[in-house]
PDB file of N, CA, C and O in Angstrom, chain B, residues numbered from 101:
ATOM      1  N   VAL B 101     -28.453 -44.411  51.725  1.00  0.00           N
ATOM      2  CA  VAL B 101     -28.519 -45.638  50.963  1.00  0.00           C
ATOM      3  C   VAL B 101     -27.218 -46.390  51.200  1.00  0.00           C
ATOM      4  O   VAL B 101     -26.133 -45.815  51.111  1.00  0.00           O
ATOM      5  N   VAL B 102     -27.332 -47.665  51.501  1.00  0.00           N
ATOM      6  CA  VAL B 102     -26.156 -48.507  51.709  1.00  0.00           C
ATOM      7  C   VAL B 102     -25.985 -49.396  50.486  1.00  0.00           C
ATOM      8  O   VAL B 102     -26.918 -50.076  50.058  1.00  0.00           O
ATOM      9  N   VAL B 103     -24.785 -49.379  49.935  1.00  0.00           N
ATOM     10  CA  VAL B 103     -24.481 -50.180  48.747  1.00  0.00           C
ATOM     11  C   VAL B 103     -23.268 -51.053  49.035  1.00  0.00           C
ATOM     12  O   VAL B 103     -22.475 -50.732  49.921  1.00  0.00           O
ATOM     13  N   PRO B 104     -23.110 -52.156  48.299  1.00  0.00           N
ATOM     14  CA  PRO B 104     -21.913 -52.978  48.477  1.00  0.00           C
ATOM     15  C   PRO B 104     -20.655 -52.147  48.225  1.00  0.00           C
ATOM     16  O   PRO B 104     -20.655 -51.219  47.415  1.00  0.00           O
ATOM     17  N   ASP B 105     -19.597 -52.498  48.929  1.00  0.00           N
ATOM     18  CA  ASP B 105     -18.347 -51.744  48.814  1.00  0.00           C
ATOM     19  C   ASP B 105     -17.890 -51.590  47.366  1.00  0.00           C
ATOM     20  O   ASP B 105     -17.425 -50.523  46.964  1.00  0.00           O
ATOM     21  N   ASN B 106     -18.026 -52.661  46.587  1.00  0.00           N
ATOM     22  CA  ASN B 106     -17.529 -52.607  45.210  1.00  0.00           C
ATOM     23  C   ASN B 106     -18.449 -51.836  44.262  1.00  0.00           C
ATOM     24  O   ASN B 106     -18.119 -51.671  43.088  1.00  0.00           O
ATOM     25  N   GLN B 107     -19.600 -51.362  44.753  1.00  0.00           N
ATOM     26  CA  GLN B 107     -20.533 -50.604  43.926  1.00  0.00           C
ATOM     27  C   GLN B 107     -20.620 -49.129  44.336  1.00  0.00           C
ATOM     28  O   GLN B 107     -21.400 -48.369  43.760  1.00  0.00           O
ATOM     29  N   LEU B 108     -19.822 -48.727  45.328  1.00  0.00           N
ATOM     30  CA  LEU B 108     -19.915 -47.368  45.857  1.00  0.00           C
ATOM     31  C   LEU B 108     -19.659 -46.316  44.784  1.00  0.00           C
ATOM     32  O   LEU B 108     -20.444 -45.379  44.639  1.00  0.00           O
ATOM     33  N   SER B 109     -18.577 -46.457  44.038  1.00  0.00           N
ATOM     34  CA  SER B 109     -18.266 -45.439  43.029  1.00  0.00           C
ATOM     35  C   SER B 109     -19.330 -45.396  41.934  1.00  0.00           C
ATOM     36  O   SER B 109     -19.622 -44.325  41.403  1.00  0.00           O
ATOM     37  N   LEU B 110     -19.904 -46.529  41.595  1.00  0.00           N
ATOM     38  CA  LEU B 110     -20.971 -46.567  40.592  1.00  0.00           C
ATOM     39  C   LEU B 110     -22.222 -45.857  41.107  1.00  0.00           C
ATOM     40  O   LEU B 110     -22.867 -45.115  40.367  1.00  0.00           O
ATOM     41  N   ALA B 111     -22.562 -46.085  42.369  1.00  0.00           N
ATOM     42  CA  ALA B 111     -23.752 -45.450  42.947  1.00  0.00           C
ATOM     43  C   ALA B 111     -23.597 -43.931  43.005  1.00  0.00           C
ATOM     44  O   ALA B 111     -24.549 -43.192  42.754  1.00  0.00           O
ATOM     45  N   ILE B 112     -22.403 -43.479  43.334  1.00  0.00           N
ATOM     46  CA  ILE B 112     -22.162 -42.035  43.418  1.00  0.00           C
ATOM     47  C   ILE B 112     -22.103 -41.426  42.024  1.00  0.00           C
ATOM     48  O   ILE B 112     -22.667 -40.359  41.780  1.00  0.00           O
ATOM     49  N   GLY B 113     -21.421 -42.104  41.118  1.00  0.00           N
ATOM     50  CA  GLY B 113     -21.300 -41.614  39.748  1.00  0.00           C
ATOM     51  C   GLY B 113     -20.148 -40.639  39.596  1.00  0.00           C
ATOM     52  O   GLY B 113     -19.567 -40.177  40.578  1.00  0.00           O
ATOM     53  N   LYS B 114     -19.831 -40.337  38.355  1.00  0.00           N
ATOM     54  CA  LYS B 114     -18.735 -39.418  38.064  1.00  0.00           C
ATOM     55  C   LYS B 114     -19.069 -38.041  38.622  1.00  0.00           C
ATOM     56  O   LYS B 114     -20.070 -37.431  38.249  1.00  0.00           O
ATOM     57  N   GLU B 115     -18.220 -37.566  39.514  1.00  0.00           N
ATOM     58  CA  GLU B 115     -18.386 -36.264  40.183  1.00  0.00           C
ATOM     59  C   GLU B 115     -19.749 -36.151  40.875  1.00  0.00           C
ATOM     60  O   GLU B 115     -20.298 -35.056  40.996  1.00  0.00           O
ATOM     61  N   GLY B 116     -20.293 -37.292  41.331  1.00  0.00           N
ATOM     62  CA  GLY B 116     -21.553 -37.275  42.069  1.00  0.00           C
ATOM     63  C   GLY B 116     -22.793 -37.164  41.207  1.00  0.00           C
ATOM     64  O   GLY B 116     -23.884 -36.907  41.718  1.00  0.00           O
ATOM     65  N   GLN B 117     -22.640 -37.354  39.908  1.00  0.00           N
ATOM     66  CA  GLN B 117     -23.757 -37.154  38.983  1.00  0.00           C
ATOM     67  C   GLN B 117     -24.937 -38.085  39.274  1.00  0.00           C
ATOM     68  O   GLN B 117     -26.083 -37.637  39.252  1.00  0.00           O
ATOM     69  N   ASN B 118     -24.686 -39.360  39.544  1.00  0.00           N
ATOM     70  CA  ASN B 118     -25.782 -40.309  39.761  1.00  0.00           C
ATOM     71  C   ASN B 118     -26.579 -39.970  41.011  1.00  0.00           C
ATOM     72  O   ASN B 118     -27.810 -39.964  40.989  1.00  0.00           O
ATOM     73  N   VAL B 119     -25.880 -39.691  42.091  1.00  0.00           N
ATOM     74  CA  VAL B 119     -26.585 -39.405  43.344  1.00  0.00           C
ATOM     75  C   VAL B 119     -27.317 -38.066  43.263  1.00  0.00           C
ATOM     76  O   VAL B 119     -28.401 -37.925  43.829  1.00  0.00           O
ATOM     77  N   ARG B 120     -26.750 -37.093  42.578  1.00  0.00           N
ATOM     78  CA  ARG B 120     -27.445 -35.805  42.406  1.00  0.00           C
ATOM     79  C   ARG B 120     -28.725 -35.975  41.592  1.00  0.00           C
ATOM     80  O   ARG B 120     -29.760 -35.397  41.924  1.00  0.00           O
ATOM     81  N   LEU B 121     -28.649 -36.768  40.525  1.00  0.00           N
ATOM     82  CA  LEU B 121     -29.831 -37.009  39.699  1.00  0.00           C
ATOM     83  C   LEU B 121     -30.910 -37.739  40.501  1.00  0.00           C
ATOM     84  O   LEU B 121     -32.087 -37.383  40.434  1.00  0.00           O
ATOM     85  N   ALA B 122     -30.511 -38.748  41.247  1.00  0.00           N
ATOM     86  CA  ALA B 122     -31.480 -39.486  42.069  1.00  0.00           C
ATOM     87  C   ALA B 122     -32.132 -38.561  43.093  1.00  0.00           C
ATOM     88  O   ALA B 122     -33.337 -38.649  43.328  1.00  0.00           O
ATOM     89  N   ALA B 123     -31.350 -37.684  43.697  1.00  0.00           N
ATOM     90  CA  ALA B 123     -31.892 -36.743  44.679  1.00  0.00           C
ATOM     91  C   ALA B 123     -32.861 -35.769  44.011  1.00  0.00           C
ATOM     92  O   ALA B 123     -33.912 -35.451  44.566  1.00  0.00           O
ATOM     93  N   LYS B 124     -32.504 -35.305  42.831  1.00  0.00           N
ATOM     94  CA  LYS B 124     -33.369 -34.365  42.116  1.00  0.00           C
ATOM     95  C   LYS B 124     -34.688 -35.025  41.713  1.00  0.00           C
ATOM     96  O   LYS B 124     -35.753 -34.422  41.847  1.00  0.00           O
ATOM     97  N   LEU B 125     -34.618 -36.248  41.225  1.00  0.00           N
ATOM     98  CA  LEU B 125     -35.822 -36.952  40.779  1.00  0.00           C
ATOM     99  C   LEU B 125     -36.754 -37.321  41.928  1.00  0.00           C
ATOM    100  O   LEU B 125     -37.974 -37.313  41.769  1.00  0.00           O
ATOM    101  N   THR B 126     -36.179 -37.643  43.083  1.00  0.00           N
ATOM    102  CA  THR B 126     -37.002 -38.074  44.217  1.00  0.00           C
ATOM    103  C   THR B 126     -37.382 -36.938  45.146  1.00  0.00           C
ATOM    104  O   THR B 126     -38.357 -37.039  45.890  1.00  0.00           O
ATOM    105  N   GLY B 127     -36.611 -35.848  45.109  1.00  0.00           N
ATOM    106  CA  GLY B 127     -36.853 -34.754  46.042  1.00  0.00           C
ATOM    107  C   GLY B 127     -36.322 -35.040  47.437  1.00  0.00           C
ATOM    108  O   GLY B 127     -36.659 -34.332  48.386  1.00  0.00           O
ATOM    109  N   TRP B 128     -35.509 -36.055  47.568  1.00  0.00           N
ATOM    110  CA  TRP B 128     -34.931 -36.439  48.852  1.00  0.00           C
ATOM    111  C   TRP B 128     -33.439 -36.139  48.861  1.00  0.00           C
ATOM    112  O   TRP B 128     -32.784 -36.150  47.818  1.00  0.00           O
ATOM    113  N   LYS B 129     -32.908 -35.870  50.055  1.00  0.00           N
ATOM    114  CA  LYS B 129     -31.459 -35.781  50.229  1.00  0.00           C
ATOM    115  C   LYS B 129     -30.958 -37.216  50.348  1.00  0.00           C
ATOM    116  O   LYS B 129     -31.454 -37.975  51.180  1.00  0.00           O
ATOM    117  N   ILE B 130     -29.995 -37.591  49.538  1.00  0.00           N
ATOM    118  CA  ILE B 130     -29.517 -38.971  49.515  1.00  0.00           C
ATOM    119  C   ILE B 130     -28.057 -39.015  49.933  1.00  0.00           C
ATOM    120  O   ILE B 130     -27.199 -38.364  49.336  1.00  0.00           O
ATOM    121  N   ASP B 131     -27.795 -39.795  50.972  1.00  0.00           N
ATOM    122  CA  ASP B 131     -26.428 -40.074  51.403  1.00  0.00           C
ATOM    123  C   ASP B 131     -26.131 -41.517  51.027  1.00  0.00           C
ATOM    124  O   ASP B 131     -26.935 -42.409  51.297  1.00  0.00           O
ATOM    125  N   ILE B 132     -24.996 -41.746  50.414  1.00  0.00           N
ATOM    126  CA  ILE B 132     -24.617 -43.099  50.014  1.00  0.00           C
ATOM    127  C   ILE B 132     -23.419 -43.523  50.840  1.00  0.00           C
ATOM    128  O   ILE B 132     -22.428 -42.799  50.943  1.00  0.00           O
ATOM    129  N   LYS B 133     -23.523 -44.715  51.433  1.00  0.00           N
ATOM    130  CA  LYS B 133     -22.434 -45.281  52.220  1.00  0.00           C
ATOM    131  C   LYS B 133     -22.168 -46.698  51.737  1.00  0.00           C
ATOM    132  O   LYS B 133     -23.064 -47.400  51.270  1.00  0.00           O
ATOM    133  N   SER B 134     -20.908 -47.093  51.863  1.00  0.00           N
ATOM    134  CA  SER B 134     -20.572 -48.484  51.591  1.00  0.00           C
ATOM    135  C   SER B 134     -21.072 -49.336  52.751  1.00  0.00           C
ATOM    136  O   SER B 134     -21.275 -48.831  53.855  1.00  0.00           O
ATOM    137  N   SER B 135     -21.269 -50.607  52.505  1.00  0.00           N
ATOM    138  CA  SER B 135     -21.765 -51.487  53.566  1.00  0.00           C
ATOM    139  C   SER B 135     -20.779 -51.565  54.723  1.00  0.00           C
ATOM    140  O   SER B 135     -21.195 -51.666  55.877  1.00  0.00           O
ATOM    141  N   SER B 136     -19.478 -51.520  54.438  1.00  0.00           N
ATOM    142  CA  SER B 136     -18.503 -51.566  55.532  1.00  0.00           C
ATOM    143  C   SER B 136     -18.550 -50.291  56.367  1.00  0.00           C
ATOM    144  O   SER B 136     -18.401 -50.358  57.587  1.00  0.00           O
ATOM    145  N   GLN B 137     -18.752 -49.141  55.747  1.00  0.00           N
ATOM    146  CA  GLN B 137     -18.854 -47.886  56.495  1.00  0.00           C
ATOM    147  C   GLN B 137     -20.133 -47.860  57.327  1.00  0.00           C
ATOM    148  O   GLN B 137     -20.120 -47.393  58.466  1.00  0.00           O
ATOM    149  N   ALA B 138     -21.227 -48.351  56.774  1.00  0.00           N
ATOM    150  CA  ALA B 138     -22.491 -48.396  57.516  1.00  0.00           C
ATOM    151  C   ALA B 138     -22.367 -49.317  58.725  1.00  0.00           C
ATOM    152  O   ALA B 138     -22.901 -49.021  59.794  1.00  0.00           O
ATOM    153  N   GLU B 139     -21.665 -50.427  58.555  1.00  0.00           N
ATOM    154  CA  GLU B 139     -21.457 -51.356  59.671  1.00  0.00           C
ATOM    155  C   GLU B 139     -20.611 -50.703  60.766  1.00  0.00           C
ATOM    156  O   GLU B 139     -20.909 -50.853  61.951  1.00  0.00           O
ATOM    157  N   GLN B 140     -19.562 -49.981  60.376  1.00  0.00           N
ATOM    158  CA  GLN B 140     -18.738 -49.263  61.361  1.00  0.00           C
ATOM    159  C   GLN B 140     -19.567 -48.223  62.098  1.00  0.00           C
ATOM    160  O   GLN B 140     -19.463 -48.098  63.319  1.00  0.00           O
ATOM    161  N   ASP B 141     -20.382 -47.480  61.375  1.00  0.00           N
ATOM    162  CA  ASP B 141     -21.226 -46.459  62.001  1.00  0.00           C
ATOM    163  C   ASP B 141     -22.192 -47.089  63.001  1.00  0.00           C
ATOM    164  O   ASP B 141     -22.414 -46.538  64.080  1.00  0.00           O
ATOM    165  N   MET B 142     -22.768 -48.238  62.650  1.00  0.00           N
ATOM    166  CA  MET B 142     -23.694 -48.920  63.551  1.00  0.00           C
ATOM    167  C   MET B 142     -22.964 -49.436  64.790  1.00  0.00           C
ATOM    168  O   MET B 142     -23.503 -49.375  65.896  1.00  0.00           O
ATOM    169  N   ASP B 143     -21.747 -49.941  64.614  1.00  0.00           N
ATOM    170  CA  ASP B 143     -20.961 -50.405  65.760  1.00  0.00           C
ATOM    171  C   ASP B 143     -20.675 -49.259  66.722  1.00  0.00           C
ATOM    172  O   ASP B 143     -20.779 -49.425  67.937  1.00  0.00           O
ATOM    173  N   ILE B 144     -20.319 -48.101  66.186  1.00  0.00           N
ATOM    174  CA  ILE B 144     -20.047 -46.930  67.021  1.00  0.00           C
ATOM    175  C   ILE B 144     -21.314 -46.488  67.736  1.00  0.00           C
ATOM    176  O   ILE B 144     -21.281 -46.185  68.928  1.00  0.00           O
ATOM    177  N   TYR B 145     -22.424 -46.449  67.023  1.00  0.00           N
ATOM    178  CA  TYR B 145     -23.702 -46.058  67.615  1.00  0.00           C
ATOM    179  C   TYR B 145     -24.075 -47.003  68.755  1.00  0.00           C
ATOM    180  O   TYR B 145     -24.455 -46.556  69.838  1.00  0.00           O
ATOM    181  N   ASN B 146     -23.966 -48.309  68.510  1.00  0.00           N
ATOM    182  CA  ASN B 146     -24.311 -49.280  69.543  1.00  0.00           C
ATOM    183  C   ASN B 146     -23.389 -49.170  70.747  1.00  0.00           C
ATOM    184  O   ASN B 146     -23.844 -49.309  71.882  1.00  0.00           O
ATOM    185  N   ALA B 147     -22.101 -48.922  70.522  1.00  0.00           N
ATOM    186  CA  ALA B 147     -21.170 -48.750  71.634  1.00  0.00           C
ATOM    187  C   ALA B 147     -21.546 -47.523  72.454  1.00  0.00           C
ATOM    188  O   ALA B 147     -21.493 -47.557  73.683  1.00  0.00           O
ATOM    189  N   ASP B 148     -21.923 -46.447  71.784  1.00  0.00           N
ATOM    190  CA  ASP B 148     -22.348 -45.232  72.491  1.00  0.00           C
ATOM    191  C   ASP B 148     -23.608 -45.488  73.308  1.00  0.00           C
ATOM    192  O   ASP B 148     -23.713 -45.031  74.446  1.00  0.00           O
ATOM    193  N   MET B 149     -24.559 -46.211  72.738  1.00  0.00           N
ATOM    194  CA  MET B 149     -25.805 -46.500  73.452  1.00  0.00           C
ATOM    195  C   MET B 149     -25.557 -47.419  74.642  1.00  0.00           C
ATOM    196  O   MET B 149     -26.153 -47.243  75.704  1.00  0.00           O
ATOM    197  N   ASN B 150     -24.677 -48.397  74.462  1.00  0.00           N
ATOM    198  CA  ASN B 150     -24.348 -49.294  75.572  1.00  0.00           C
ATOM    199  C   ASN B 150     -23.643 -48.536  76.684  1.00  0.00           C
ATOM    200  O   ASN B 150     -23.890 -48.796  77.862  1.00  0.00           O
ATOM    201  N   ALA B 151     -22.767 -47.601  76.325  1.00  0.00           N
ATOM    202  CA  ALA B 151     -22.067 -46.793  77.326  1.00  0.00           C
ATOM    203  C   ALA B 151     -23.046 -45.902  78.076  1.00  0.00           C
ATOM    204  O   ALA B 151     -22.820 -45.568  79.239  1.00  0.00           O
ATOM    205  N   ALA B 152     -24.126 -45.519  77.418  1.00  0.00           N
ATOM    206  CA  ALA B 152     -25.137 -44.669  78.048  1.00  0.00           C
ATOM    207  C   ALA B 152     -26.135 -45.498  78.854  1.00  0.00           C
ATOM    208  O   ALA B 152     -27.059 -44.952  79.458  1.00  0.00           O
ATOM    209  N   GLY B 153     -25.944 -46.826  78.861  1.00  0.00           N
ATOM    210  CA  GLY B 153     -26.833 -47.683  79.629  1.00  0.00           C
ATOM    211  C   GLY B 153     -28.142 -47.986  78.945  1.00  0.00           C
ATOM    212  O   GLY B 153     -29.122 -48.329  79.607  1.00  0.00           O
ATOM    213  N   GLN B 154     -28.179 -47.866  77.628  1.00  0.00           N
ATOM    214  CA  GLN B 154     -29.398 -48.146  76.874  1.00  0.00           C
ATOM    215  C   GLN B 154     -29.150 -49.359  75.982  1.00  0.00           C
ATOM    216  O   GLN B 154     -28.679 -49.209  74.854  1.00  0.00           O
ATOM    217  N   PRO B 155     -29.461 -50.561  76.475  1.00  0.00           N
ATOM    218  CA  PRO B 155     -29.196 -51.762  75.667  1.00  0.00           C
ATOM    219  C   PRO B 155     -29.998 -51.760  74.369  1.00  0.00           C
ATOM    220  O   PRO B 155     -31.126 -51.268  74.324  1.00  0.00           O
ATOM    221  N   GLN B 156     -29.407 -52.313  73.320  1.00  0.00           N
ATOM    222  CA  GLN B 156     -30.009 -52.317  71.983  1.00  0.00           C
ATOM    223  C   GLN B 156     -30.110 -53.747  71.468  1.00  0.00           C
ATOM    224  O   GLN B 156     -29.339 -54.619  71.868  1.00  0.00           O
ATOM    225  N   ASP B 157     -31.070 -53.977  70.576  1.00  0.00           N
ATOM    226  CA  ASP B 157     -31.119 -55.261  69.899  1.00  0.00           C
ATOM    227  C   ASP B 157     -30.272 -55.186  68.634  1.00  0.00           C
ATOM    228  O   ASP B 157     -29.591 -54.186  68.406  1.00  0.00           O
ATOM    229  N   ALA B 158     -30.306 -56.229  67.813  1.00  0.00           N
ATOM    230  CA  ALA B 158     -29.466 -56.291  66.613  1.00  0.00           C
ATOM    231  C   ALA B 158     -29.799 -55.215  65.598  1.00  0.00           C
ATOM    232  O   ALA B 158     -28.978 -54.919  64.729  1.00  0.00           O
ATOM    233  N   TYR B 159     -30.998 -54.611  65.686  1.00  0.00           N
ATOM    234  CA  TYR B 159     -31.408 -53.590  64.734  1.00  0.00           C
ATOM    235  C   TYR B 159     -31.247 -52.183  65.284  1.00  0.00           C
ATOM    236  O   TYR B 159     -31.691 -51.220  64.659  1.00  0.00           O
ATOM    237  N   GLY B 160     -30.619 -52.054  66.445  1.00  0.00           N
ATOM    238  CA  GLY B 160     -30.419 -50.735  67.024  1.00  0.00           C
ATOM    239  C   GLY B 160     -31.619 -50.224  67.786  1.00  0.00           C
ATOM    240  O   GLY B 160     -31.647 -49.062  68.191  1.00  0.00           O
ATOM    241  N   GLU B 161     -32.626 -51.084  67.992  1.00  0.00           N
ATOM    242  CA  GLU B 161     -33.819 -50.677  68.731  1.00  0.00           C
ATOM    243  C   GLU B 161     -33.551 -50.809  70.227  1.00  0.00           C
ATOM    244  O   GLU B 161     -32.954 -51.785  70.682  1.00  0.00           O
ATOM    245  N   GLU B 162     -33.996 -49.823  70.972  1.00  0.00           N
ATOM    246  CA  GLU B 162     -33.799 -49.864  72.416  1.00  0.00           C
ATOM    247  C   GLU B 162     -34.653 -50.973  73.019  1.00  0.00           C
ATOM    248  O   GLU B 162     -35.832 -51.110  72.692  1.00  0.00           O
ATOM    249  N   LEU B 163     -34.047 -51.759  73.900  1.00  0.00           N
ATOM    250  CA  LEU B 163     -34.758 -52.846  74.560  1.00  0.00           C
ATOM    251  C   LEU B 163     -35.421 -52.339  75.829  1.00  0.00           C
ATOM    252  O   LEU B 163     -34.879 -51.460  76.498  1.00  0.00           O
ATOM    253  N   PRO B 164     -36.584 -52.881  76.170  1.00  0.00           N
ATOM    254  CA  PRO B 164     -37.234 -52.465  77.422  1.00  0.00           C
ATOM    255  C   PRO B 164     -36.385 -52.883  78.612  1.00  0.00           C
ATOM    256  O   PRO B 164     -35.713 -53.914  78.579  1.00  0.00           O
ATOM    257  N   GLN B 165     -36.422 -52.077  79.658  1.00  0.00           N
ATOM    258  CA  GLN B 165     -35.597 -52.379  80.833  1.00  0.00           C
ATOM    259  C   GLN B 165     -36.409 -52.963  81.945  1.00  0.00           C
ATOM    260  O   GLN B 165     -35.869 -53.273  83.007  1.00  0.00           O
TER     261      GLN B 165
END
């Protein structure tokens, strides 16, 4: 889950309580990232894909060659 930078601590909750409760209620493993961290991760992913010769569109989808 990507949340605004200023809402990260609220989404996680005190000692992770909010995210643990959400995971328990949904039955899903939930990872929470700030929007700036998610953007950095996407930039790194796209750079790796470009280095591997696999061009990507703005959504990280591989483009036909």
